[in-house]
Structures are given as structure tokens and as C-alpha cells.
Tab-separated table of C-alpha atoms in Angstrom:
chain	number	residue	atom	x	y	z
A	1	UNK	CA	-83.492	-10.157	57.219
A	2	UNK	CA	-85.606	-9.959	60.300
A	3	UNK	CA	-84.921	-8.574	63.532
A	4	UNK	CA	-85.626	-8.392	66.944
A	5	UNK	CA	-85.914	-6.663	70.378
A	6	UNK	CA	-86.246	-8.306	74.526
A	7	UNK	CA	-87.930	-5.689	76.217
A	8	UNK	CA	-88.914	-5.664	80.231
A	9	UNK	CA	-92.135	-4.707	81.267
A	10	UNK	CA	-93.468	-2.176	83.470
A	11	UNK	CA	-96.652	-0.931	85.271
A	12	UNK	CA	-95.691	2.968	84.889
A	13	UNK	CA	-95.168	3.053	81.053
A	14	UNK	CA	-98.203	4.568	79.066
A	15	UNK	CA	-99.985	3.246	76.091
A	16	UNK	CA	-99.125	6.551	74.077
A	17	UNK	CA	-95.118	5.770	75.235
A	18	UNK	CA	-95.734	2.324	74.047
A	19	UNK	CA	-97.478	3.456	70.718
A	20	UNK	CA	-94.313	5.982	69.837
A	21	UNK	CA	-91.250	3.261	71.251
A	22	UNK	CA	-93.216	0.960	68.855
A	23	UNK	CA	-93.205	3.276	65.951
A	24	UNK	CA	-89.669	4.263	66.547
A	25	UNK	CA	-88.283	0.762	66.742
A	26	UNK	CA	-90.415	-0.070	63.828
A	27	UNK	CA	-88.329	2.920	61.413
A	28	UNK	CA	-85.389	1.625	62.730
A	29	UNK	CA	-85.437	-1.840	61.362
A	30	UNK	CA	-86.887	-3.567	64.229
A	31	UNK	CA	-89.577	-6.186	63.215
A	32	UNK	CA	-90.599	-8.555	65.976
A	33	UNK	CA	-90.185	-7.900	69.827
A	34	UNK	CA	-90.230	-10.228	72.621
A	35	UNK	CA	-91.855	-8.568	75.698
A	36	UNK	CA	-90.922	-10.351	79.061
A	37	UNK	CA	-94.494	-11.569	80.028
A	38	UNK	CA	-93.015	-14.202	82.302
A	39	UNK	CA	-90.435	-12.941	84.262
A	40	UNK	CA	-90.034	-16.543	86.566
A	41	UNK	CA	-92.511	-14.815	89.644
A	42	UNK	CA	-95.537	-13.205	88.372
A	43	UNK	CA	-97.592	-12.829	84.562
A	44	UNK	CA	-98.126	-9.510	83.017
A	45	UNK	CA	-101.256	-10.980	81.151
A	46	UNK	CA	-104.502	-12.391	82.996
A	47	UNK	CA	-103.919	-15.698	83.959
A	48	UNK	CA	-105.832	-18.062	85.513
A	49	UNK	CA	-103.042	-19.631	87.784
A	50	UNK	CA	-100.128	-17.267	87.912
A	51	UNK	CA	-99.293	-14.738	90.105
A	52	UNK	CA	-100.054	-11.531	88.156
A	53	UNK	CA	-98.217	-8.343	87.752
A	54	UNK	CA	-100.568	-6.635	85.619
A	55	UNK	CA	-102.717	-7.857	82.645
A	56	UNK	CA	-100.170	-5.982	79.991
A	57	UNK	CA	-100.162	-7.866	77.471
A	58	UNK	CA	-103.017	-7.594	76.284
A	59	UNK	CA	-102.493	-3.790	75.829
A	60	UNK	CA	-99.739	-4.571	74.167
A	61	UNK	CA	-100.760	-6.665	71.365
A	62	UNK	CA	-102.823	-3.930	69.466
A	63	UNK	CA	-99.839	-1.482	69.723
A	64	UNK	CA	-97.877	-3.658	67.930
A	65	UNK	CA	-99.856	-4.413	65.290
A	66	UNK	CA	-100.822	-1.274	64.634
A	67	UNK	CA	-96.737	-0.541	64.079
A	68	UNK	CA	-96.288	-3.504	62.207
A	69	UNK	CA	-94.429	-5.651	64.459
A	70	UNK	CA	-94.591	-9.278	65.615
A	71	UNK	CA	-95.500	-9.616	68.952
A	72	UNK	CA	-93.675	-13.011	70.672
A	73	UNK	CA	-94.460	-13.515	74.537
A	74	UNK	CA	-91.047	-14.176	76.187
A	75	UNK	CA	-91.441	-16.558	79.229
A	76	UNK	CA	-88.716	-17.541	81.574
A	77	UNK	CA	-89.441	-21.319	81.330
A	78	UNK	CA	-87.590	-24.123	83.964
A	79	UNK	CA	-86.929	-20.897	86.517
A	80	UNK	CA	-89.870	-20.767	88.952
A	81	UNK	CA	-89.480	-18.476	91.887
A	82	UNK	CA	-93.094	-18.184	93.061
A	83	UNK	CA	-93.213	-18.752	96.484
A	84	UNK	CA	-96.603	-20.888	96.557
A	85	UNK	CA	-94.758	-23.247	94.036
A	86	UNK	CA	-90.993	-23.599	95.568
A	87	UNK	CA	-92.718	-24.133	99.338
A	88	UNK	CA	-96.117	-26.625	98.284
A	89	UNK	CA	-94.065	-28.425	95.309
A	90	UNK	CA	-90.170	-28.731	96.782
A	91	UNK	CA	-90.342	-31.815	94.800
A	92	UNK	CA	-90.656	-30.549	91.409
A	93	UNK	CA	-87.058	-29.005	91.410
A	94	UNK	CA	-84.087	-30.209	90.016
A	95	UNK	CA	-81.841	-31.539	92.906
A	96	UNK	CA	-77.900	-31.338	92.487
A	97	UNK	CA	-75.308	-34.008	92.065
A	98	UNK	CA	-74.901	-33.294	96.177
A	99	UNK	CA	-78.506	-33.983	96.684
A	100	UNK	CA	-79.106	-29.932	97.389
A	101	UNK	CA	-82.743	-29.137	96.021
A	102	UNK	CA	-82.574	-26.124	93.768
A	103	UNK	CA	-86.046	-24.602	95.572
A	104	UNK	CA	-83.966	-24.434	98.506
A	105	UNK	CA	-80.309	-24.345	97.665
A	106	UNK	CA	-80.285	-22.971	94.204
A	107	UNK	CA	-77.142	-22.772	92.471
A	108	UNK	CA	-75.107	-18.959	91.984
A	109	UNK	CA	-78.213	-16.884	92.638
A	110	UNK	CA	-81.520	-16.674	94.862
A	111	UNK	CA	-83.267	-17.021	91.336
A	112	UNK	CA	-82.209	-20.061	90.001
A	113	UNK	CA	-85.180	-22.347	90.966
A	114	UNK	CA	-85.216	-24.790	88.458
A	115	UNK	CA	-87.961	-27.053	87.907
A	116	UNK	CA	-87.022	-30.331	86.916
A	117	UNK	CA	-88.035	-31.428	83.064
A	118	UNK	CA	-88.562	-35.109	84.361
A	119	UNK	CA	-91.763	-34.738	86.588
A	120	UNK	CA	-95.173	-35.223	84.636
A	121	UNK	CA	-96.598	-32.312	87.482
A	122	UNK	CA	-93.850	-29.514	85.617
A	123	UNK	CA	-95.101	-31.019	82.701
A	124	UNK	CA	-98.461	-29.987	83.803
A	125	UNK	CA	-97.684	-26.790	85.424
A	126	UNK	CA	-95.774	-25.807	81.721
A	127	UNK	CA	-98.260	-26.552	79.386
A	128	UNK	CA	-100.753	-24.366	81.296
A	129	UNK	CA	-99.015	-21.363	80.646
A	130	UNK	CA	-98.609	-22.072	77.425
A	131	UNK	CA	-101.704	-23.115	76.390
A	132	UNK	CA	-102.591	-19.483	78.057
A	133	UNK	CA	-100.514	-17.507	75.879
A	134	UNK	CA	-101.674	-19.840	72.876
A	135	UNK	CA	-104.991	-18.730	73.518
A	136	UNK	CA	-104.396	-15.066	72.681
A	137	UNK	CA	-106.171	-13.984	69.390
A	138	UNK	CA	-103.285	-11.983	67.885
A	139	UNK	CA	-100.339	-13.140	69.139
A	140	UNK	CA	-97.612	-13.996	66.631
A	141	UNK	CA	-95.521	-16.505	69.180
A	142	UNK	CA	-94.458	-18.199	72.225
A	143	UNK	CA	-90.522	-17.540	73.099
A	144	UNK	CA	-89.121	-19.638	75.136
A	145	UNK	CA	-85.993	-18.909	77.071
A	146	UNK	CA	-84.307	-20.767	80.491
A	147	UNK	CA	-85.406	-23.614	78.281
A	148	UNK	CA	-82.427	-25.474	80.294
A	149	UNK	CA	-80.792	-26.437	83.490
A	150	UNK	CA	-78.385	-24.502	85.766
A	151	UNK	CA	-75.321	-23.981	84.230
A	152	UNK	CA	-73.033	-26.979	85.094
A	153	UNK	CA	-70.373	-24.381	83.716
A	154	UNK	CA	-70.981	-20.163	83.899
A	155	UNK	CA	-69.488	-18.695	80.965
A	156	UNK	CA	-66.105	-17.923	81.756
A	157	UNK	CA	-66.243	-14.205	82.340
A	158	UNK	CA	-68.967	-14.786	85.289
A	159	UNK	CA	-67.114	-17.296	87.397
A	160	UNK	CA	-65.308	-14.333	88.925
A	161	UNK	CA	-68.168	-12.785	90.114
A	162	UNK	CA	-69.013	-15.648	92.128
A	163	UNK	CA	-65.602	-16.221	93.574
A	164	UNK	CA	-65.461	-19.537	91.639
A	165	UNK	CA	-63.396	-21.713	89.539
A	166	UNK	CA	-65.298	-24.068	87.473
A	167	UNK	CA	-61.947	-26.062	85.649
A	168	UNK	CA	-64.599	-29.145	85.475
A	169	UNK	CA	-68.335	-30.164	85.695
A	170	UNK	CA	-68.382	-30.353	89.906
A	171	UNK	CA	-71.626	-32.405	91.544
A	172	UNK	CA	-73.104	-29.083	93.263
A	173	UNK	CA	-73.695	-27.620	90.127
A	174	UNK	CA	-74.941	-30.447	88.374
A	175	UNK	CA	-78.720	-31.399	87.990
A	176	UNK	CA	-80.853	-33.525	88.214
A	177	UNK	CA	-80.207	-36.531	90.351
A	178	UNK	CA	-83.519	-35.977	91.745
A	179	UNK	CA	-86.105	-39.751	91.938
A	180	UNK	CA	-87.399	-39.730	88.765
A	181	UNK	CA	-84.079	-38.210	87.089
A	182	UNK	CA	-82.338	-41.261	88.346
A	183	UNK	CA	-85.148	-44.110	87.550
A	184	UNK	CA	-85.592	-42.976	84.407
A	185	UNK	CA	-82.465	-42.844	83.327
A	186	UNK	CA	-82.016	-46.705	85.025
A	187	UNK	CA	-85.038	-47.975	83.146
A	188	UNK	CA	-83.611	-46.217	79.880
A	189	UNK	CA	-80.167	-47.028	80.430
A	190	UNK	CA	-79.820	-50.058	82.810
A	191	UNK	CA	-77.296	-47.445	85.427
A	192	UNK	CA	-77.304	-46.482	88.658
A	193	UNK	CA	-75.854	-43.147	88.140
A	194	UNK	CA	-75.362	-43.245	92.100
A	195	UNK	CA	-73.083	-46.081	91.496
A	196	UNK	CA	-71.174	-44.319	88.996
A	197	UNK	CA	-67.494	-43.163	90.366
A	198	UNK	CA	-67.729	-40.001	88.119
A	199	UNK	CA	-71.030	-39.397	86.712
A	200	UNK	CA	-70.259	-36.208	85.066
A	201	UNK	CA	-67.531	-38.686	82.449
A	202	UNK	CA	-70.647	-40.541	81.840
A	203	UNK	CA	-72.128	-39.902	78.162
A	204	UNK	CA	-75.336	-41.590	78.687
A	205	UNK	CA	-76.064	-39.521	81.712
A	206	UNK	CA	-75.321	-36.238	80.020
A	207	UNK	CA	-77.196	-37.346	76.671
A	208	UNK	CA	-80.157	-38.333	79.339
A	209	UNK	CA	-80.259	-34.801	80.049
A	210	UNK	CA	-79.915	-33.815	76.880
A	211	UNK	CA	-82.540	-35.776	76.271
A	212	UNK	CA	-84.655	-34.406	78.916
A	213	UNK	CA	-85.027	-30.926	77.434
A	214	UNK	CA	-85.340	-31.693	73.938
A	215	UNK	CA	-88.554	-34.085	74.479
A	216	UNK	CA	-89.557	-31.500	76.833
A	217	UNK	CA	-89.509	-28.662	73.775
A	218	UNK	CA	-90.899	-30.937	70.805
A	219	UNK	CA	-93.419	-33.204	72.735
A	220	UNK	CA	-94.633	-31.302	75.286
A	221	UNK	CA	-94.963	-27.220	74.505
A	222	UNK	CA	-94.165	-26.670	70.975
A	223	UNK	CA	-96.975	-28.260	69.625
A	224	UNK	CA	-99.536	-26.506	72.134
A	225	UNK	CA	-98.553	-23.661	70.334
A	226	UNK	CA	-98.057	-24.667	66.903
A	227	UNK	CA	-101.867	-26.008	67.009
A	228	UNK	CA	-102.663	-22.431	67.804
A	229	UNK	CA	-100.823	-21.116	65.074
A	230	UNK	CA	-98.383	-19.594	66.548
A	231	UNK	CA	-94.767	-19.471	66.599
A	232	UNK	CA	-92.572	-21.209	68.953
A	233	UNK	CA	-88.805	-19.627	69.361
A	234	UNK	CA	-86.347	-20.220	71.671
A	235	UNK	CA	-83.663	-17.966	73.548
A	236	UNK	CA	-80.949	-20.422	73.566
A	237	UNK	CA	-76.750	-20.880	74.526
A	238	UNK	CA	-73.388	-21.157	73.034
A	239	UNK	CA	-72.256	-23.202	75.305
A	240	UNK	CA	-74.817	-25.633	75.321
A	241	UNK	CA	-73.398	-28.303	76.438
A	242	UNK	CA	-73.295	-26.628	79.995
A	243	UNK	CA	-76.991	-25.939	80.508
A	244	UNK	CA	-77.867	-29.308	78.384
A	245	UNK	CA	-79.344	-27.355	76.062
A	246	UNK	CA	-79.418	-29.500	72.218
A	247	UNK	CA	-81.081	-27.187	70.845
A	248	UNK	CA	-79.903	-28.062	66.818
A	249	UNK	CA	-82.339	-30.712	67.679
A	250	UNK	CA	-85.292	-28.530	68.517
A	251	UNK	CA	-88.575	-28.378	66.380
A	252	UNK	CA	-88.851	-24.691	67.119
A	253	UNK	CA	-89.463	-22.272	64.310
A	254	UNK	CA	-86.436	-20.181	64.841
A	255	UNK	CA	-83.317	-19.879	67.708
A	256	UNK	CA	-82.295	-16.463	69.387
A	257	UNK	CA	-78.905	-17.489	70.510
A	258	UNK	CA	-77.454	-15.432	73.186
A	259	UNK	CA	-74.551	-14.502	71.564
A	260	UNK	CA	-72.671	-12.293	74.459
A	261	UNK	CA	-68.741	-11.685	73.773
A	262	UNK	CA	-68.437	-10.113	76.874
A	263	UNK	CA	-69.727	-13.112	79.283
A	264	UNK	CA	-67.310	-15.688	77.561
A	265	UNK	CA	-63.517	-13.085	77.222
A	266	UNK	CA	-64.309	-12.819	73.687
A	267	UNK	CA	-64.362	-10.045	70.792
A	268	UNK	CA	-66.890	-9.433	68.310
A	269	UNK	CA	-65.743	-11.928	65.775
A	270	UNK	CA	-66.758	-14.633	68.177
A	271	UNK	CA	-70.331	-13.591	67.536
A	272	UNK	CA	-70.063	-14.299	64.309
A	273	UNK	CA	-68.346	-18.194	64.798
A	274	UNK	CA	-70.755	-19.391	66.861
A	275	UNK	CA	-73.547	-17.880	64.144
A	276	UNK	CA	-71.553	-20.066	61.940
A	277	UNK	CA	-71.287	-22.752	64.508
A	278	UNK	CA	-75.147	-23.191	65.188
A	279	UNK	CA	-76.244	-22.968	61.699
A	280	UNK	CA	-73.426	-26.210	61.022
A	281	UNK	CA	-75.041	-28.197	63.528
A	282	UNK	CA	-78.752	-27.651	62.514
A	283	UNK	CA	-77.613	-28.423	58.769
A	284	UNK	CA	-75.517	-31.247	60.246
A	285	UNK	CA	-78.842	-32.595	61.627
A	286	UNK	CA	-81.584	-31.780	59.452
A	287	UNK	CA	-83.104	-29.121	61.140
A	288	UNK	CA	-81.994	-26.077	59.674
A	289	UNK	CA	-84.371	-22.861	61.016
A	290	UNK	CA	-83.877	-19.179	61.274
A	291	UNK	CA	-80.715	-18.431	63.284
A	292	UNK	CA	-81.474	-14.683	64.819
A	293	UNK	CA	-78.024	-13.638	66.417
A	294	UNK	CA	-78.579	-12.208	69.946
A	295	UNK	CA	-76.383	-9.227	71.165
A	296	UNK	CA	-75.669	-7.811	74.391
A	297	UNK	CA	-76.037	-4.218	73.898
A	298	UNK	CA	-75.012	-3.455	77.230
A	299	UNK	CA	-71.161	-4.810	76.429
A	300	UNK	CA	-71.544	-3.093	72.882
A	301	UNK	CA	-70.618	0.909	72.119
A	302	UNK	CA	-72.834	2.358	69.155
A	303	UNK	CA	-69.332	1.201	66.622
A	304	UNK	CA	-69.159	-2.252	68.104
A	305	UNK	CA	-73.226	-2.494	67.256
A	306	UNK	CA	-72.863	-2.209	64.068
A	307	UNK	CA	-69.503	-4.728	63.985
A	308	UNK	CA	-71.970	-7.363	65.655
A	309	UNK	CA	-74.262	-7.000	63.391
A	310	UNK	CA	-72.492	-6.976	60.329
A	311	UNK	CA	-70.074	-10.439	61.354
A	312	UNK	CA	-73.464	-11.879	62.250
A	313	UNK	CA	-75.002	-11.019	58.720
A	314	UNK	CA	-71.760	-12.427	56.718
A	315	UNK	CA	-71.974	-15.448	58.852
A	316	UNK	CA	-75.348	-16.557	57.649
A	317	UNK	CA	-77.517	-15.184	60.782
A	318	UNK	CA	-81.546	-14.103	59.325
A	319	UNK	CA	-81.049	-11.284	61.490
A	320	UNK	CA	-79.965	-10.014	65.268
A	321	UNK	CA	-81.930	-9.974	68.182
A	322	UNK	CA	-81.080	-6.699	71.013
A	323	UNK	CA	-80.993	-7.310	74.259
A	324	UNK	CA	-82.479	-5.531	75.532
A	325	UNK	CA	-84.907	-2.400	74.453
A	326	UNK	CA	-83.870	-0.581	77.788
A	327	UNK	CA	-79.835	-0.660	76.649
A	328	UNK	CA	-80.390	0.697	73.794
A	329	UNK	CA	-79.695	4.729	73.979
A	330	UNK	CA	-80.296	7.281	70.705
A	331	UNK	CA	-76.901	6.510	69.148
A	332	UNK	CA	-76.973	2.525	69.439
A	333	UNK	CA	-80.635	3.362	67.643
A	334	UNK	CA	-79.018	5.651	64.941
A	335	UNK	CA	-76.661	3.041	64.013
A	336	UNK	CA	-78.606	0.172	63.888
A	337	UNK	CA	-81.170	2.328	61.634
A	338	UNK	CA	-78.344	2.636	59.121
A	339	UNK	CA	-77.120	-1.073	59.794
A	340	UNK	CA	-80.557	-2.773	59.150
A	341	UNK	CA	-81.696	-0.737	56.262
């Protein structure tokens, strides 16, 4: 069993706090964490065409090491919200099913800029970063998470919030119909999706996207970082049919599904069905990997911790993943010590 921690980054946080939250999670079971060195504005690490926050990172790898834990580089992926990118490059975003550019008009929240997997320049732009991280002498792996496209769907719990119903897959929340979505998918295809009555009933359209992501993942940044040696991992959804997200295709070396009860009206068992449910599809496919069950600490009490954990164990997870390291207060920690030892 193997298990991890998402943890945010700050400028205000010592090395000697670092050293002893290291050494503490380490005692408690913890064995990888994923610090969030791409937060979709700015880098915590030095890079050479990134807004940066601080160079972090590279603090941070030592630390780890020196507690025995993995050290994976969590980047925010498809969401891009720096400004000289969404206001010089407009054209790399996905654009909606009502022709509303997400770099403009994104979707739910100011944040959700997302780039569009089609265009050779994201393609660019991606592989950059990655090959950046790659570089890093030390650095166990590369996680990837909003790996994806705006939910055509929010999880059912989170409509609410947004004064929404979402009963079926409506055009302004569906992406991309941008140029080179829609010739591509002609030249693949032989359809106008713009002369499609109901594009969102079309299965080639939605395998396109599908499509889109996956060659994305296995063509174009996993193997920058495999030929580094490192580890590529993904945070991925349940429902990933919504964000277009196939990932029981994905040549990844292991899948942090976000596994949140609370965002979806469901109990704890659920965590452990959809555990069950991801590892059937990768077996179903040939492309069975470490399953890491991710829990949303912030919907659990210390008891219901230790339930997650435990239906994710007897449902074949290789472990849990907490999100995040700031939820997690002394008595989540004291039962998760007892839970993974």
C-alpha cells in the first residue's frame, strides 16, 4: 500500500516547518506527496517561461528525501489563467458549443480558462513545462491534474451553487467547437458537427474529444517525462464522461481519482464502487495501473477517514490519496496513523 498527500504551497512556510510536516506525515503512513507547483497562474520552481511565485520547489525536493518521501510536482494542466497567455493567445482556448471563448467567457468560474488540446501552439506551450519539471535531478514525478475539459456536467452536489440545473449536456457548457476542433474532427470523421441538429447525441463527436485528451496524455507529455525517468500520474474523475476524461486508456503510471462523496450526494461506500469501477475498466482494457483512491478530507470527520479508507482498501485501491495536507487537523492524522499502519 502506498499513499499520498496534495499540499498548497506558500511563500511564508519555513524549511525547518517543512522538514518536521515532512517527518510527521512520513510516521503517519504518508509516502509520496504532490505539492501544487502549478497552480494555473504562476510556478513555484524557476522557470524559464512562467510566471513565478517563488522558486520552491527546489527547496522542497531535499526535504523530502531526506524524510523518505516521493516528491510528484502537481500541475494544473488545460487551466491557464495567466494574463499574458488568455489576452496574446485568445485563440488557444477551448470555445463552447455557443461559440463563447473560454479565455473570455469561461464556464462556472473566473478560473476555468481552458486551453484547447487540439492546437499544436498548447501542444507547445505544455510540453515546455513539462520538459521543465522533467529536468529536475531528484524528482520522483510529474502529476497531472485538469487533464480535461470543463465539465459538460458539475457533479451533482455543485449545480446548486451555481443556480443551475444541468438535466442534459447544454451547448454553453460544452467544448470545443473551436477551428481546428471542428476540422479535425471533419477530416477524421467526414461531419460537420455545425450541421449536426444535436451534437451532444453524437458519439463520434464525444469519442473525438475523448480522443483529444487521451493522445494529448500518451503522445504528447507522458513520454517527456518517462524519458526522464520519472513518473507520470494523473488526478483524474468519476464522472468522466463529463470532463471527457478516458482515462482507463491512459499510459500513465498510476491514477489519483478524485473520489469526493460529498460533491456527487453520496456516502462513503460510493468511494469504494467507483475504486471498483475504475480498476474494471483498466482490466477491461488492458491497462491495469495503480488505482490511489482520492478523499476529500474536508467532507470527512476523523471516523468517516478511516471508513474511506478502509472501503477503498477492500475494493482493490493501492492506497488513498488526502486532499489536501491543509484539511487535515491532529485527529484526522491520528487516525489515519492507525489506518495505514
Amino acid at each position: 500500500m502506498k499513499n499520498w498527500c496534495w499540499l498548497r504551497l506558500d511563500r511564508n512556510t519555513t524549511d525547518d516547518h517543512w522538514r518536521k510536516t515532512f517527518q510527521d506525515m512520513r510516521a503517519a503512513g504518508v509516502h509520496a506527496i504532490l505539492p501544487e507547483v502549478f497552480n494555473n497562474h504562476a510556478a513555484w520552481w524557476a522557470s524559464a517561461h512562467l510566471p513565478v511565485a517563488e522558486p520552491l520547489l527546489e527547496r522542497l525536493l531535499p526535504l523530502a528525501h531526506a524524510a523518505d518521501l516521493e516528491i510528484h510536482a502537481w500541475m494544473h494542466t488545460m487551466a491557464c489563467n495567466i494574463p499574458a497567455i488568455y489576452e496574446n493567445h485568445a485563440d488557444w482556448y477551448d470555445v463552447s458549443g455557443t461559440g463563447q471563448s473560454a479565455a473570455s467567457q469561461p464556464p462556472y468560474v473566473g478560473y476555468y480558462k481552458f486551453l484547447c488540446p487540439s492546437r499544436p501552439e498548447v501542444h507547445e506551450f505544455l510540453q515546455r513545462r513539462v520538459a521543465e519539471l522533467a529536468a529536475f535531478d531528484g524528482l520522483d514525478g510529474i502529476h497531472l491534474d485538469y487533464i480535461r475539459f470543463p465539465d459538460v456536467i458539475l457533479a451533482e452536489a455543485l449545480q446548486p451553487t451555481y443556480n443551475i440545473v444541468q438535466d442534459r449536456e447544454y451547448p454553453e457548457y460544452d467544448y470545443c467547437y473551436c477551428d481546428v476542433c471542428r476540422e479535425a474532427f471533419g477530416a477524421e470523421s467526414g461531419i460537420d458537427i455545425n450541421a449536426v441538429d444535436d451534437p451532444a447525441a453524437s458519439q463520434e463527436w464525444r469519442q473525438f474529444r475523448y480522443d483529444r485528451i487521451t493522445r494529448l496524455v500518451n503522445e504528447i507529455l507522458v513520454p517527456i517525462g518517462h524519458n526522464a525517468g520519472k513518473q507520470m500520474t494523473a488526478a483524474v474523475f468519476p464522472n468522466w464522461q463529463h470532463v471527457r476524461q478516458q482515462w482507463h486508456l491512459w499510459q500513465v503510471d498510476a491514477v489519483l481519482p478524485m473520489l469526493y462523496q460529498s460533491f456527487y450526494n453520496e456516502d462513503i461506500p460510493w468511494v469504494g464502487a467507483q475504486v471498483e469501477a475504475g480498476i474494471r475498466r483498466m482490466q477491461e482494457k488492458g491497462r491495469h495501473k495503480p488505482l490511489y483512491s482520492g478523499v476529500f478530507v474536508p467532507a470527512l470527520d476523523p471516523a468517516q477517514l478511516r471508513e474511506a479508507i478502509e472501503v477503498s482498501r477492500r475494493a482493490g485501491a493501492d492506497g488513498v490519496s488526502l486532499f489536501d495536507l491543509g484539511s487535515m487537523t491532529d485527529a484526522h492524522w491520528e487516525v489515519f496513523r492507525a489506518a495505514a499502519n
